[in-house]
Short mmCIF file of C-alpha atoms and ligand atoms in Angstrom, two decimals:
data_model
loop_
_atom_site.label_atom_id
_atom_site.label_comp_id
_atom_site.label_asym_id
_atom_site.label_seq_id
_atom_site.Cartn_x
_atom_site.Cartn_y
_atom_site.Cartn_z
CA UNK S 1 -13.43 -6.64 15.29
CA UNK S 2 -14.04 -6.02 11.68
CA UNK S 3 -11.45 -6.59 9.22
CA UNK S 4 -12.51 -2.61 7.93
CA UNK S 5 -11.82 -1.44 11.36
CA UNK S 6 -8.85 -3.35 11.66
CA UNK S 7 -7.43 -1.93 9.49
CA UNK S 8 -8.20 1.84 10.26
CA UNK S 9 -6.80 1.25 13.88
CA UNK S 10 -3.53 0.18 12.45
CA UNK S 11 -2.78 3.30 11.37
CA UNK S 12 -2.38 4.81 14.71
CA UNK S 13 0.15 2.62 15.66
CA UNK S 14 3.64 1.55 15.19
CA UNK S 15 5.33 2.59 11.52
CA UNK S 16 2.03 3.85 10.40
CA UNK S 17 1.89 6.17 12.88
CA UNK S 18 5.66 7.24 12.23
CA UNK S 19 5.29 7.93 8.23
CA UNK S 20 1.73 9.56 8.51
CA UNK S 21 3.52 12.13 11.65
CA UNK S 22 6.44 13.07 8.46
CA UNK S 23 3.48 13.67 5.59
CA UNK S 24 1.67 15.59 8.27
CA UNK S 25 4.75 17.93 8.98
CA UNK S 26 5.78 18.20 5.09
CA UNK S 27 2.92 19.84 3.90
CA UNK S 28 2.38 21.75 7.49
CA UNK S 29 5.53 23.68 5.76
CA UNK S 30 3.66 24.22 2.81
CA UNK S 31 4.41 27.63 0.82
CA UNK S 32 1.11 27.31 -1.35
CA UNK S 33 -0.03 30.56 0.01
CA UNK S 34 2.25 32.28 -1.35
CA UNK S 35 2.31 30.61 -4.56
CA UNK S 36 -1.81 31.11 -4.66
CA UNK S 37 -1.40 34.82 -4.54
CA UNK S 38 0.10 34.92 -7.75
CA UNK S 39 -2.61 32.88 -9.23
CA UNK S 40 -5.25 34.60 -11.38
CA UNK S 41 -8.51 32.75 -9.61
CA UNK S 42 -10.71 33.96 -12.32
CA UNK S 43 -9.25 31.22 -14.41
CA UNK S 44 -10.38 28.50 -11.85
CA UNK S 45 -11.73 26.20 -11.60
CA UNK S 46 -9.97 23.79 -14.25
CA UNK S 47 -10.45 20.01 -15.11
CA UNK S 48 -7.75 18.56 -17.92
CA UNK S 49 -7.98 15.10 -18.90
CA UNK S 50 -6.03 12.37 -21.28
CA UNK S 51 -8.08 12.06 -24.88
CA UNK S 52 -11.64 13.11 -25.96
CA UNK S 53 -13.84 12.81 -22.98
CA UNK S 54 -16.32 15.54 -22.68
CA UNK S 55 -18.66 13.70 -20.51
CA UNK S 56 -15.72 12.64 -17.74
CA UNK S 57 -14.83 16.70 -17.26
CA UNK S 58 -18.18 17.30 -17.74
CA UNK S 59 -18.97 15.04 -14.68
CA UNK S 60 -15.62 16.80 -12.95
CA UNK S 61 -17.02 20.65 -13.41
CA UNK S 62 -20.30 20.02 -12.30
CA UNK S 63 -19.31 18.11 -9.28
CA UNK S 64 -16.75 21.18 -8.41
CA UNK S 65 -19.98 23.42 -8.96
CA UNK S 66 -22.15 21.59 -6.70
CA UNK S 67 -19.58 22.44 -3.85
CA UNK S 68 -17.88 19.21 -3.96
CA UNK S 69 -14.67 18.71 -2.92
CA UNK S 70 -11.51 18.53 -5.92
CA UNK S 71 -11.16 14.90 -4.60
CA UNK S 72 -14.93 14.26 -5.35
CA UNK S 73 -14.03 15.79 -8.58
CA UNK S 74 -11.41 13.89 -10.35
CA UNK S 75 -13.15 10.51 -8.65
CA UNK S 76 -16.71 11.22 -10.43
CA UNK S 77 -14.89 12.31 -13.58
CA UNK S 78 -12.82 9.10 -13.87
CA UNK S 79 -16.12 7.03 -12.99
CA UNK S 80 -17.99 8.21 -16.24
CA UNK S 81 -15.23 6.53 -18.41
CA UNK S 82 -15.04 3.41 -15.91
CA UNK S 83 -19.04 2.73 -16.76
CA UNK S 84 -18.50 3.42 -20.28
CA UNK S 85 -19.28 0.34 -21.65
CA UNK S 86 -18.02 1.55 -25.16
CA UNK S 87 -14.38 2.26 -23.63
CA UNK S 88 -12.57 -0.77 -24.11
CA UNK S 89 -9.51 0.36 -22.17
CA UNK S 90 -11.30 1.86 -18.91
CA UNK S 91 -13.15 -0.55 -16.71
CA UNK S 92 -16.93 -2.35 -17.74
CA UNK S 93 -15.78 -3.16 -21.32
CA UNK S 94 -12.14 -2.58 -21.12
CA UNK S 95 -10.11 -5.41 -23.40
CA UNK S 96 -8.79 -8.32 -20.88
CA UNK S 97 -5.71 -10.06 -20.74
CA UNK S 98 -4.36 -12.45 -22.93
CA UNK S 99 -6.09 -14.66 -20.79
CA UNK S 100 -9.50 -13.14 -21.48
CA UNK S 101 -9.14 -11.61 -17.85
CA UNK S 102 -10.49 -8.29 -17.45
CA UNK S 103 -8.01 -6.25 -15.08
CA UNK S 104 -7.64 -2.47 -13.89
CA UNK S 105 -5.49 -0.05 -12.29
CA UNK S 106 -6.35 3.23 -10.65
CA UNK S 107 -4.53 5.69 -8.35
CA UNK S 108 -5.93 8.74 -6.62
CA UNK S 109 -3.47 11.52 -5.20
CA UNK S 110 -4.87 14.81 -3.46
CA UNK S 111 -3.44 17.84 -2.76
CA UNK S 112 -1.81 17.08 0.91
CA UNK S 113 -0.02 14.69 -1.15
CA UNK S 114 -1.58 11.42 -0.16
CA UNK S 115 -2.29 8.52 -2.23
CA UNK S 116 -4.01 5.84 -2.96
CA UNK S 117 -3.78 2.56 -5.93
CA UNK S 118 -4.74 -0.50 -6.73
CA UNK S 119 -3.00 -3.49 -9.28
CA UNK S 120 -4.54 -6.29 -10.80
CA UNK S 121 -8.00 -5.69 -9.76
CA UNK S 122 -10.93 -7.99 -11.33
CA UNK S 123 -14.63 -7.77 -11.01
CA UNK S 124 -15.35 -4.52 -9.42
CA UNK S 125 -15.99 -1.42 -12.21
CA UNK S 126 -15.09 2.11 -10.80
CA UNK S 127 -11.33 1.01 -9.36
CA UNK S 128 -10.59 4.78 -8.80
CA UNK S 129 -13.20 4.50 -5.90
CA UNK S 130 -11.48 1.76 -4.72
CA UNK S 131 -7.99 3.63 -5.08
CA UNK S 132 -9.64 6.72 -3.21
CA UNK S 133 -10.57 3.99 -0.40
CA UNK S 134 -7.35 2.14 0.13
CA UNK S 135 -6.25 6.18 0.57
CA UNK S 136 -8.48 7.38 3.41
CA UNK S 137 -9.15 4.10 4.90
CA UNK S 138 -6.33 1.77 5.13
CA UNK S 139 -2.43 3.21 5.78
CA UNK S 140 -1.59 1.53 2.93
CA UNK S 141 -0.72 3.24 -0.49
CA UNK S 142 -1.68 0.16 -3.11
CA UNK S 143 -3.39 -2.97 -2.81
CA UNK S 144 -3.15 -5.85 -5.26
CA UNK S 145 -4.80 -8.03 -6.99
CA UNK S 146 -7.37 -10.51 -4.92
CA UNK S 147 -6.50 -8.64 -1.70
CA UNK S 148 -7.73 -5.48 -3.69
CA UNK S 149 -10.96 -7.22 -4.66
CA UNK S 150 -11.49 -8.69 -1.39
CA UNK S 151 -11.28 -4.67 0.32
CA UNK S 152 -13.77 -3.63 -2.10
CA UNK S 153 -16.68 -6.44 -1.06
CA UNK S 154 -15.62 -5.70 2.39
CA UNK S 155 -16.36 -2.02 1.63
CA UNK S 156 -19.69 -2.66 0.06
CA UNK S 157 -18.89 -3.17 -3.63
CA UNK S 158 -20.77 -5.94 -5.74
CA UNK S 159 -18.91 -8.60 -8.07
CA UNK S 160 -19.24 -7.70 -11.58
CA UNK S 161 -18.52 -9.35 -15.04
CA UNK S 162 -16.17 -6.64 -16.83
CA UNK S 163 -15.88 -8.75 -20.16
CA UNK S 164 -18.56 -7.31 -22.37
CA UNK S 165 -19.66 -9.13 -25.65
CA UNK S 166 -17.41 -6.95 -27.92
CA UNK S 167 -14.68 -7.06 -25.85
CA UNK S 168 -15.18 -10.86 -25.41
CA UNK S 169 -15.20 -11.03 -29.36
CA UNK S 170 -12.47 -8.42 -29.55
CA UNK S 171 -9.93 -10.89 -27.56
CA UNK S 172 -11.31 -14.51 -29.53
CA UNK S 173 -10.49 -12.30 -32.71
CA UNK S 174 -6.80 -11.36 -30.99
CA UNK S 175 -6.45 -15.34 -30.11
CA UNK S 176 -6.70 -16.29 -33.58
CA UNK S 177 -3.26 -14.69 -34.56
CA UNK S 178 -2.33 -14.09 -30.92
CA UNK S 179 0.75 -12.29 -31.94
CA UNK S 180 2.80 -11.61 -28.44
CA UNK S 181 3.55 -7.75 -28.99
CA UNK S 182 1.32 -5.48 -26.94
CA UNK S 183 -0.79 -3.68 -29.44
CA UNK S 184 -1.03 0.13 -28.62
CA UNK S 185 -3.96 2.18 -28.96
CA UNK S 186 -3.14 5.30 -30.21
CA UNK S 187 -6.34 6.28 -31.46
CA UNK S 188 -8.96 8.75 -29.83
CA UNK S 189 -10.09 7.65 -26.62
CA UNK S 190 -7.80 5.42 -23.60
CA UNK S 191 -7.09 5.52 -20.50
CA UNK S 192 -8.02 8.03 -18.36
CA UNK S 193 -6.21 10.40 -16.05
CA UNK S 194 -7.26 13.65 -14.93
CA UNK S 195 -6.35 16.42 -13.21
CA UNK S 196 -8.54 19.72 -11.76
CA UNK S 197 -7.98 22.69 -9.79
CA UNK S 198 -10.73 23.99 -7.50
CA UNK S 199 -10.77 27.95 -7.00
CA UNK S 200 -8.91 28.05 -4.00
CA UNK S 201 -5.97 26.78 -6.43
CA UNK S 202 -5.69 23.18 -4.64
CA UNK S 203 -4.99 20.22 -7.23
CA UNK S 204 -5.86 16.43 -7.44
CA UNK S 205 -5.38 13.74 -9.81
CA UNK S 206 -6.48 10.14 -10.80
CA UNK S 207 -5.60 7.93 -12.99
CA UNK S 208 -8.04 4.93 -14.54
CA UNK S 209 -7.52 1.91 -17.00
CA UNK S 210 -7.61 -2.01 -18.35
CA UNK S 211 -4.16 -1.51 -19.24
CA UNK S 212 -2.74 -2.59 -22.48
CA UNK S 213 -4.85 -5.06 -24.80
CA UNK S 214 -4.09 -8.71 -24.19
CA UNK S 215 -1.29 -8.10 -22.11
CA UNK S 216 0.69 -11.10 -20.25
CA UNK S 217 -1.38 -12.30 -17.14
CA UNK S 218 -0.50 -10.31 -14.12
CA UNK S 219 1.38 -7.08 -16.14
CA UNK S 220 0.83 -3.93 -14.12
CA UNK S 221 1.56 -0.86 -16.14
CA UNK S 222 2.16 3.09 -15.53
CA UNK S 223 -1.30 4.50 -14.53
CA UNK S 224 -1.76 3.03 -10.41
CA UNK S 225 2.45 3.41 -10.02
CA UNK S 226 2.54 7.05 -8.20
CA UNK S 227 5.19 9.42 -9.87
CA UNK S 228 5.08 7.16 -13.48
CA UNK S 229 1.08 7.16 -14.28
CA UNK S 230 0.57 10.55 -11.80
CA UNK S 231 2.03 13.11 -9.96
CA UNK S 232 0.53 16.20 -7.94
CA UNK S 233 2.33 18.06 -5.85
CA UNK S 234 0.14 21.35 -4.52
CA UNK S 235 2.77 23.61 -4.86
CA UNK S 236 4.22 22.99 -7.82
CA UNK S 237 1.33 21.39 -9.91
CA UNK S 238 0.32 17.89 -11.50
CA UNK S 239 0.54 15.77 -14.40
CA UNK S 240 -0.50 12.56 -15.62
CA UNK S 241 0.62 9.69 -18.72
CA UNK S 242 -1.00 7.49 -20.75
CA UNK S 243 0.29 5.08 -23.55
CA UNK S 244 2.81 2.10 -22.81
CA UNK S 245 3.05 1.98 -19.35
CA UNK S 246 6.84 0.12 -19.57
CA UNK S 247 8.43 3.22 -21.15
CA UNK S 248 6.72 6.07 -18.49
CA UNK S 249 7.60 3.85 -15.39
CA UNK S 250 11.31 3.31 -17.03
CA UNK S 251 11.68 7.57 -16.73
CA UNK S 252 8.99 8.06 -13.87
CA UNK S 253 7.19 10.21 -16.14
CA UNK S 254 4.99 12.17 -14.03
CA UNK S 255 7.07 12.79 -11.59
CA UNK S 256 9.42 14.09 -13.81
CA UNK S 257 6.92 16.60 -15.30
CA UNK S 258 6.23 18.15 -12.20
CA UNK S 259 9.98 18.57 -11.25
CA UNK S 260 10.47 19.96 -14.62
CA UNK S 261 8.04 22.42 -13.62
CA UNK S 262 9.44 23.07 -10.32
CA UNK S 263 12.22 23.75 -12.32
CA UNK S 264 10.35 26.61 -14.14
CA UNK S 265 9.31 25.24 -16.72
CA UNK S 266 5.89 25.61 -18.35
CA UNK S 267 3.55 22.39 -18.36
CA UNK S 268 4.09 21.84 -22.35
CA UNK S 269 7.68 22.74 -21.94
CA UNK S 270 7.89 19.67 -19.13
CA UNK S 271 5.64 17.41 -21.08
CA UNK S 272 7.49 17.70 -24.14
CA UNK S 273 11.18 17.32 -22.03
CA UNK S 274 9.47 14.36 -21.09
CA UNK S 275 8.87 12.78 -24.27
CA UNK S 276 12.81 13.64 -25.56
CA UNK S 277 13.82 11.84 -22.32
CA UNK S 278 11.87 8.50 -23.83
CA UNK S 279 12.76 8.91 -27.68
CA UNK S 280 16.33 9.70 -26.96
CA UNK S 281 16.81 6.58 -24.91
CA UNK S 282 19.74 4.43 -26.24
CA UNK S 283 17.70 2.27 -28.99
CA UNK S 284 14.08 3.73 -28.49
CA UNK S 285 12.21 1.84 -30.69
CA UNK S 286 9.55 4.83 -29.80
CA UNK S 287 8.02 4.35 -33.70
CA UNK S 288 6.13 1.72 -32.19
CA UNK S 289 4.74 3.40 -29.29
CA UNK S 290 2.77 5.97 -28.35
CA UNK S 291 3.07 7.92 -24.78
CA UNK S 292 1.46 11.16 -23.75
CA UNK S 293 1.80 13.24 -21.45
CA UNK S 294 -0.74 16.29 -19.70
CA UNK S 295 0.23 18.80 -17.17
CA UNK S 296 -1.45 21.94 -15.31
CA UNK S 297 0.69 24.07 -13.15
CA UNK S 298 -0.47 26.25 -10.08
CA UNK S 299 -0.74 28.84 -12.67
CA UNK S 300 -3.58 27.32 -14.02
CA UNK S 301 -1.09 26.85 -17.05
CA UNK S 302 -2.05 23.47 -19.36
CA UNK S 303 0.14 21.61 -21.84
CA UNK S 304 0.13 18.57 -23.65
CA UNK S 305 2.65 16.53 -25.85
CA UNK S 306 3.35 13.11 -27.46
CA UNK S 307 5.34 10.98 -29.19
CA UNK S 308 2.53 9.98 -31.97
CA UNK S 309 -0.03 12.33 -33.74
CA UNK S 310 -3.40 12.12 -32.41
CA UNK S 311 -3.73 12.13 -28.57
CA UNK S 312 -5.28 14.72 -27.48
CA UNK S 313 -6.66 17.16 -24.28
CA UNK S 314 -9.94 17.83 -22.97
CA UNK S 315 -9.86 20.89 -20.69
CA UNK S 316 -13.00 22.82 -19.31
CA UNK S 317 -12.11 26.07 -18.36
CA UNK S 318 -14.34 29.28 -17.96
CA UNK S 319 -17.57 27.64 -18.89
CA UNK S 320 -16.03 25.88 -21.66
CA UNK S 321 -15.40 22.45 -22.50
CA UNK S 322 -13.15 21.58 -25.26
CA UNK S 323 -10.51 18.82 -27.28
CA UNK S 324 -7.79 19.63 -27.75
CA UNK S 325 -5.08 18.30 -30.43
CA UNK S 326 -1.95 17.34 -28.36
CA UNK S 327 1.50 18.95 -30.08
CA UNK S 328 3.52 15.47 -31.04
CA UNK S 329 7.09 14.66 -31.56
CA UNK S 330 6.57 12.62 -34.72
CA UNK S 331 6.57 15.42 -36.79
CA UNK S 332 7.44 13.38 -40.29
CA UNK S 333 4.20 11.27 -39.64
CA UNK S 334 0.91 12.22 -41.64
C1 LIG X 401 -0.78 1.09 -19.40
N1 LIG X 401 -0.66 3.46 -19.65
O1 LIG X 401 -1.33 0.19 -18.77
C2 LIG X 401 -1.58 2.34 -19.64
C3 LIG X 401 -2.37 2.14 -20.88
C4 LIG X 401 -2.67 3.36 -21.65
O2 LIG X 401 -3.02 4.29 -23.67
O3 LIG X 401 -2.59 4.46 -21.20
N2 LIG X 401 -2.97 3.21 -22.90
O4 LIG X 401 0.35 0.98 -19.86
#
């Protein structure tokens, strides 16, 4: 038997069998209809996503408007930035460790609440697809490291070289000084997550990235840990991090938002609950850091917050594709 089918048949039995019977009967009890009919549909669909990437929700809107599912959605979206070899912190191109190793992280959740993630990966560029397959085809949430590479050639994916030129000259420049502390990119463009509504008011997310520059070998951040990089939950609504991974999986940031929200809050007031939660930590050293957070709720409500000035929003909405400046916390910074 193939390892691929293997695999699929394990799910039917044992423990497998057990936890997918309890996701099956939690959202079997969903109350989304109810929640729907309160939604204004004209607003939907909607695609959000982390920093200035017009051609990821691009991607996203036009793969809603070619009848494709939210799922499809988020997946193709996130896969623009992957193959962008000019974004150094999203797979092809994206800095490598201090090792000169190029590694990613991805999760994919949908709107039944399933997910799927993979650590560590090397080699293989568009790790979201990967994430989306360890979902539907294994009954396993995350796969790691050489176990995750080894799925993906047994799925049909090629080996790939993910350090570029620049970013090969980027991390011999880094070596020179090779001071320890992670070096944060706050500036325009990062990891990826994203988040869209289809216009029957069901929600998915994902969640792309190299993870920080030069980074100790083996450091798995935020953006593939479900509830710190993303959360969706279909009846309440979604959200999604980027920045320095240590300080969202310390609150569970994602998570968080949505419960804020479930809560009744509005998506900025969660996001920006969020942030206070990680600058009014006991010794937050969060002048060195940046960490933002986005949010829709089943509204079709968006918000956006961060510690730093300059993150930022891209939502298309109505036909309309824009960036947008995130509200920050650092208000005394210019
Ligand atoms: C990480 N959160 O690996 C990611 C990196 C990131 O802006 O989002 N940078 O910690």
């Amino acid at each position: 038997m193939k390892r691929r089918n293997f695999i699929k048949n394990a799910s039917l039995s044992g423990v497998g069998f057990a936890i997918g019977s309890t996701i099956t009967n939690c959202t079997e009890k969903s109350t989304d209809k109810k929640v729907i009919s309160s939604i204004d549909k004209s607003t939907l669909p909607l695609v959000i996503a982390t920093w200035d990437v017009p051609n990821a929700t691009t991607k996203a809107w036009e793969t809603l408007q070619h009848g494709k599912s939210v799922l499809d959605a988020v997946e193709q979206g996130c896969m623009i930035e992957e193959a962008d070899l000019k974004n150094s912190s999203v797979g092809n191109g994206g800095l490598p460790d201090r090792d000169g190793i190029v590694t990613l992280d991805s999760c994919i959740m949908n709107s039944k609440g399933d997910c799927g993630a993979v650590v560590y990966l090397q080699n293989i560029t568009h790790a979201v697809a990967i994430a989306r397959k360890v979902m539907e085809d294994t009954p396993h949430v995350m796969l790691a490291g050489r176990g995750a590479e080894q799925f993906a050639y047994e799925i049909g994916f090629e080996k790939e070289n993910l350090l570029t030129d620049t970013s090969k000259k980027a991390w011999e420049t880094w070596k020179e000084k090779s001071e320890y502390k992670p070096i944060i990119n706050i500036e325009n463009h990062d990891t990826i997550g994203m988040l869209a509504i289809d216009k029957n008011g069901d929600i998915c997310g994902a969640c792309t990235t190299s993870g920080l520059a030069y980074k100790m070998s083996g450091r798995v951040g935020d953006s593939p840990i479900i509830g710190s990089g993303l959360f969706v939950d279909n009846e309440i609504g979604a959200a999604v991090a980027t920045g320095l991974g240590e300080e969202v999986v310390k609150t569970v940031g994602s998570f968080l938002v949505v419960e804020l929200m479930r809560q009744g809050k509005s998506p900025q007031e969660a996001c920006e609950e969020a942030i206070s939660r990680i600058v009014n930590k006991p010794n937050s050293n969060y002048k060195n850091f940046q960490v933002g957070y986005i949010a829709v709720n089943k509204r079709g409500e968006t918000g956006a917050y961060s510690i730093h000035q300059g993150f930022s929003m891209t939502k298309y909405q109505e036909g309309k594709n824009e960036n947008i400046q995130s509200d920050f916390f650092l208000k005394e910074e210019k």
